[in-house]
Amino acid sequence: KQEVTQIPAALSVPEGENLVLNCSFTDSAIYNLQWFRQDPGKGLTSLLLIQSSQREQTSGRLNASLDKSSGRSTLYIAASQPGDSATYLCAALFSGGYNKLIFGAGTRLAVHP
Amino acid sequence: NAGVTQTPKFQVLKTGQSMTLQCAQDMNHEYMSWYRQDPGMGLRLIHYSVGAGITDQGEVPNGYNVSRSTTEDFPLRLLSAAPSQTSVYFCASSSSLLWTGLATGELFFGEGSRLTVL
């Protein structure tokens, strides 16, 4: 069964810390992997999209990597700020089927001053 | 920039009632979809569409109906609401499709519709 797992479920860090969020998936036959941010009571906002042929993508203080062989993706946030507090979800688009975009349950991040 | 618009934002229903959640996008996206989000379970795909007149089931389609008469609109109908359908519903769209109907590009989400069924 194709699954996406995010650990930890929640994370609390002081402002300024560099941090890594983890996403693991059970099937290496993925088409792409996306990272999303969700603020309370809001929809999801796409942060980074990594195609299977890529190793990483960067946007500002965010860097996402993809290692298909180990079934892992990481989202690196540099110099965290209180405004980064949100839930971060990853979603893997698995090949071989219609729209098998599988979401992880998310990591709830709190950055305190 | 409207993007993906969902209405209503909140709704309370009684068991057995029917209702329609509306979704509209102004980005001329071919792919549209409905997800439900439940605590600790991530998002699960209910139905999706790869163009006007074309719809298909996702992971959890039972109890829901969809249609796609225009590119812009993709309503989700609850036929006879049940407490198990209490959830937050999200509509999402994407511009990028493979010929197989696989949405390969960035997904744009609406702000969600919170539904409570008593």
GROMACS .gro file of C-alpha atoms in nm:
model
  231
    1LYS     CA    1   0.000   0.000   0.000
    2GLN     CA    2   0.131   0.343  -0.090
    3GLU     CA    3   0.169   0.558   0.219
    4VAL     CA    4   0.324   0.888   0.317
    5THR     CA    5   0.440   0.943   0.674
    6GLN     CA    6   0.552   1.258   0.849
    7ILE     CA    7   0.739   1.248   1.177
    8PRO     CA    8   0.721   1.420   1.418
    9ALA     CA    9   0.356   1.517   1.432
   10ALA     CA   10   0.447   1.836   1.618
   11LEU     CA   11   0.762   2.040   1.668
   12SER     CA   12   0.839   2.347   1.880
   13VAL     CA   13   1.159   2.544   1.826
   14PRO     CA   14   1.300   2.883   1.928
   15GLU     CA   15   1.320   3.159   1.672
   16GLY     CA   16   1.634   3.157   1.458
   17GLU     CA   17   1.687   2.782   1.462
   18ASN     CA   18   1.746   2.589   1.141
   19LEU     CA   19   1.516   2.291   1.123
   20VAL     CA   20   1.433   1.986   0.912
   21LEU     CA   21   1.092   1.834   0.855
   22ASN     CA   22   1.079   1.474   0.739
   23CYS     CA   23   0.855   1.295   0.491
   24SER     CA   24   0.884   0.928   0.402
   25PHE     CA   25   0.699   0.731   0.135
   26THR     CA   26   0.665   0.359   0.081
   27ASP     CA   27   0.692   0.335  -0.299
   28SER     CA   28   0.990   0.475  -0.489
   29ALA     CA   29   0.785   0.499  -0.810
   30ILE     CA   30   0.676   0.855  -0.756
   31TYR     CA   31   0.617   1.119  -1.020
   32ASN     CA   32   0.673   1.417  -0.794
   33LEU     CA   33   0.654   1.532  -0.434
   34GLN     CA   34   0.504   1.856  -0.306
   35TRP     CA   35   0.537   2.040   0.020
   36PHE     CA   36   0.246   2.250   0.141
   37ARG     CA   37   0.187   2.492   0.424
   38GLN     CA   38  -0.147   2.513   0.603
   39ASP     CA   39  -0.238   2.789   0.845
   40PRO     CA   40  -0.519   2.726   1.097
   41GLY     CA   41  -0.860   2.742   0.933
   42LYS     CA   42  -0.708   2.796   0.590
   43GLY     CA   43  -0.641   2.597   0.277
   44LEU     CA   44  -0.309   2.457   0.165
   45THR     CA   45  -0.047   2.669  -0.005
   46SER     CA   46   0.208   2.498  -0.226
   47LEU     CA   47   0.565   2.570  -0.117
   48LEU     CA   48   0.784   2.352  -0.336
   49LEU     CA   49   0.730   2.090  -0.604
   50ILE     CA   50   1.010   1.842  -0.677
   51GLN     CA   51   0.990   1.630  -0.991
   52SER     CA   52   1.122   1.274  -0.968
   53SER     CA   53   1.418   1.367  -1.187
   54GLN     CA   54   1.526   1.641  -0.945
   55ARG     CA   55   1.718   1.614  -0.621
   56GLU     CA   56   1.612   1.940  -0.460
   57GLN     CA   57   1.427   2.268  -0.495
   58THR     CA   58   1.485   2.598  -0.320
   59SER     CA   59   1.265   2.897  -0.251
   60GLY     CA   60   1.397   3.167  -0.021
   61ARG     CA   61   1.469   3.014   0.321
   62LEU     CA   62   1.315   2.683   0.217
   63ASN     CA   63   1.496   2.389   0.062
   64ALA     CA   64   1.334   2.057  -0.017
   65SER     CA   65   1.526   1.745  -0.112
   66LEU     CA   66   1.413   1.418  -0.261
   67ASP     CA   67   1.580   1.077  -0.232
   68LYS     CA   68   1.367   0.820  -0.412
   69SER     CA   69   1.595   0.527  -0.330
   70SER     CA   70   1.549   0.576   0.043
   71GLY     CA   71   1.189   0.693   0.013
   72ARG     CA   72   1.254   1.023   0.186
   73SER     CA   73   1.206   1.393   0.139
   74THR     CA   74   1.312   1.667   0.375
   75LEU     CA   75   1.206   2.029   0.404
   76TYR     CA   76   1.479   2.249   0.545
   77ILE     CA   77   1.379   2.584   0.693
   78ALA     CA   78   1.665   2.823   0.761
   79ALA     CA   79   1.659   3.085   1.035
   80SER     CA   80   1.307   3.005   1.146
   81GLN     CA   81   1.067   3.290   1.235
   82PRO     CA   82   0.740   3.299   1.432
   83GLY     CA   83   0.562   3.356   1.100
   84ASP     CA   84   0.674   3.009   0.993
   85SER     CA   85   0.440   2.858   1.252
   86ALA     CA   86   0.193   2.641   1.061
   87THR     CA   87   0.128   2.281   0.964
   88TYR     CA   88   0.350   2.148   0.687
   89LEU     CA   89   0.224   1.864   0.470
   90CYS     CA   90   0.399   1.663   0.206
   91ALA     CA   91   0.222   1.480  -0.074
   92ALA     CA   92   0.365   1.221  -0.312
   93LEU     CA   93   0.222   1.165  -0.658
   94PHE     CA   94   0.270   0.797  -0.727
   95SER     CA   95   0.312   0.670  -1.082
   96GLY     CA   96   0.106   0.395  -1.234
   97GLY     CA   97  -0.239   0.512  -1.141
   98TYR     CA   98  -0.488   0.791  -1.176
   99ASN     CA   99  -0.420   1.080  -0.946
  100LYS     CA  100  -0.269   0.884  -0.663
  101LEU     CA  101  -0.160   1.191  -0.475
  102ILE     CA  102  -0.114   1.068  -0.121
  103PHE     CA  103  -0.082   1.317   0.164
  104GLY     CA  104   0.102   1.280   0.490
  105ALA     CA  105  -0.081   1.381   0.807
  106GLY     CA  106   0.146   1.683   0.852
  107THR     CA  107   0.392   1.827   1.103
  108ARG     CA  108   0.260   2.110   1.320
  109LEU     CA  109   0.542   2.361   1.367
  110ALA     CA  110   0.552   2.628   1.638
  111VAL     CA  111   0.834   2.883   1.633
  112HIS     CA  112   0.844   3.084   1.953
  113PRO     CA  113   1.019   3.420   2.003
  114ASN     CA  114  -0.667   3.708  -0.796
  115ALA     CA  115  -0.960   3.490  -0.687
  116GLY     CA  116  -0.791   3.152  -0.751
  117VAL     CA  117  -1.009   2.873  -0.609
  118THR     CA  118  -1.326   2.985  -0.432
  119GLN     CA  119  -1.534   2.758  -0.210
  120THR     CA  120  -1.876   2.823  -0.061
  121PRO     CA  121  -2.007   2.796   0.200
  122LYS     CA  122  -1.723   2.822   0.452
  123PHE     CA  123  -1.933   2.667   0.729
  124GLN     CA  124  -2.242   2.448   0.723
  125VAL     CA  125  -2.436   2.246   0.979
  126LEU     CA  126  -2.665   1.972   0.855
  127LYS     CA  127  -2.892   1.716   1.011
  128THR     CA  128  -2.853   1.350   0.927
  129GLY     CA  129  -3.029   1.270   0.601
  130GLN     CA  130  -3.024   1.621   0.460
  131SER     CA  131  -2.862   1.692   0.125
  132MET     CA  132  -2.650   1.986   0.021
  133THR     CA  133  -2.400   2.106  -0.239
  134LEU     CA  134  -2.056   2.248  -0.175
  135GLN     CA  135  -1.958   2.489  -0.449
  136CYS     CA  136  -1.612   2.525  -0.601
  137ALA     CA  137  -1.509   2.767  -0.874
  138GLN     CA  138  -1.168   2.849  -1.020
  139ASP     CA  139  -1.075   3.132  -1.253
  140MET     CA  140  -0.739   2.996  -1.373
  141ASN     CA  141  -0.875   2.789  -1.663
  142HIS     CA  142  -0.744   2.469  -1.499
  143GLU     CA  143  -0.843   2.138  -1.652
  144TYR     CA  144  -0.795   1.937  -1.334
  145MET     CA  145  -1.021   1.989  -1.033
  146SER     CA  146  -1.067   1.773  -0.727
  147TRP     CA  147  -1.232   1.743  -0.389
  148TYR     CA  148  -1.054   1.630  -0.073
  149ARG     CA  149  -1.167   1.581   0.281
  150GLN     CA  150  -0.937   1.646   0.575
  151ASP     CA  151  -0.987   1.464   0.902
  152PRO     CA  152  -0.768   1.492   1.214
  153GLY     CA  153  -0.462   1.268   1.200
  154MET     CA  154  -0.552   1.129   0.856
  155GLY     CA  155  -0.421   1.384   0.612
  156LEU     CA  156  -0.623   1.465   0.301
  157ARG     CA  157  -0.813   1.198   0.110
  158LEU     CA  158  -0.936   1.231  -0.246
  159ILE     CA  159  -1.313   1.208  -0.293
  160HIS     CA  160  -1.369   1.278  -0.664
  161TYR     CA  161  -1.179   1.447  -0.939
  162SER     CA  162  -1.227   1.579  -1.291
  163VAL     CA  163  -0.985   1.618  -1.581
  164GLY     CA  164  -1.211   1.841  -1.786
  165ALA     CA  165  -1.569   1.945  -1.850
  166GLY     CA  166  -1.792   1.639  -1.870
  167ILE     CA  167  -1.527   1.404  -1.725
  168THR     CA  168  -1.528   1.292  -1.362
  169ASP     CA  169  -1.397   0.993  -1.169
  170GLN     CA  170  -1.385   0.852  -0.820
  171GLY     CA  171  -1.104   0.895  -0.576
  172GLU     CA  172  -1.023   0.711  -0.256
  173VAL     CA  173  -1.343   0.784  -0.058
  174PRO     CA  174  -1.628   0.853  -0.306
  175ASN     CA  175  -1.922   0.688  -0.126
  176GLY     CA  176  -2.200   0.930  -0.031
  177TYR     CA  177  -2.081   1.201  -0.267
  178ASN     CA  178  -2.171   1.304  -0.619
  179VAL     CA  179  -1.998   1.540  -0.860
  180SER     CA  180  -2.050   1.685  -1.205
  181ARG     CA  181  -1.844   1.914  -1.428
  182SER     CA  182  -2.054   2.105  -1.676
  183THR     CA  183  -1.804   2.391  -1.718
  184THR     CA  184  -1.428   2.429  -1.684
  185GLU     CA  185  -1.473   2.673  -1.397
  186ASP     CA  186  -1.713   2.489  -1.163
  187PHE     CA  187  -1.694   2.157  -0.980
  188PRO     CA  188  -1.972   2.118  -0.720
  189LEU     CA  189  -1.973   1.838  -0.463
  190ARG     CA  190  -2.311   1.699  -0.359
  191LEU     CA  191  -2.385   1.516  -0.039
  192LEU     CA  192  -2.684   1.299  -0.114
  193SER     CA  193  -2.793   1.204   0.238
  194ALA     CA  194  -2.562   1.347   0.501
  195ALA     CA  195  -2.423   1.120   0.773
  196PRO     CA  196  -2.223   1.210   1.087
  197SER     CA  197  -1.921   1.033   0.930
  198GLN     CA  198  -1.918   1.309   0.670
  199THR     CA  199  -1.835   1.571   0.931
  200SER     CA  200  -1.508   1.705   0.799
  201VAL     CA  201  -1.331   1.993   0.631
  202TYR     CA  202  -1.364   1.978   0.255
  203PHE     CA  203  -1.112   2.126   0.016
  204CYS     CA  204  -1.136   2.188  -0.355
  205ALA     CA  205  -0.810   2.195  -0.551
  206SER     CA  206  -0.717   2.259  -0.912
  207SER     CA  207  -0.413   2.220  -1.133
  208SER     CA  208  -0.317   2.322  -1.482
  209SER     CA  209  -0.084   2.037  -1.560
  210LEU     CA  210  -0.213   1.703  -1.680
  211LEU     CA  211  -0.068   1.400  -1.847
  212TRP     CA  212  -0.278   1.227  -2.109
  213THR     CA  213  -0.362   0.969  -1.842
  214GLY     CA  214  -0.531   1.236  -1.633
  215LEU     CA  215  -0.247   1.252  -1.384
  216ALA     CA  216  -0.227   1.600  -1.234
  217THR     CA  217   0.145   1.664  -1.235
  218GLY     CA  218   0.170   2.027  -1.150
  219GLU     CA  219   0.126   2.252  -0.854
  220LEU     CA  220  -0.207   2.218  -0.679
  221PHE     CA  221  -0.403   2.529  -0.583
  222PHE     CA  222  -0.642   2.491  -0.292
  223GLY     CA  223  -0.950   2.676  -0.181
  224GLU     CA  224  -0.984   2.786   0.182
  225GLY     CA  225  -1.207   2.496   0.277
  226SER     CA  226  -1.565   2.428   0.380
  227ARG     CA  227  -1.621   2.307   0.734
  228LEU     CA  228  -1.920   2.072   0.748
  229THR     CA  229  -2.082   1.938   1.064
  230VAL     CA  230  -2.349   1.669   1.041
  231LEU     CA  231  -2.558   1.621   1.354
   0.00000   0.00000   0.00000
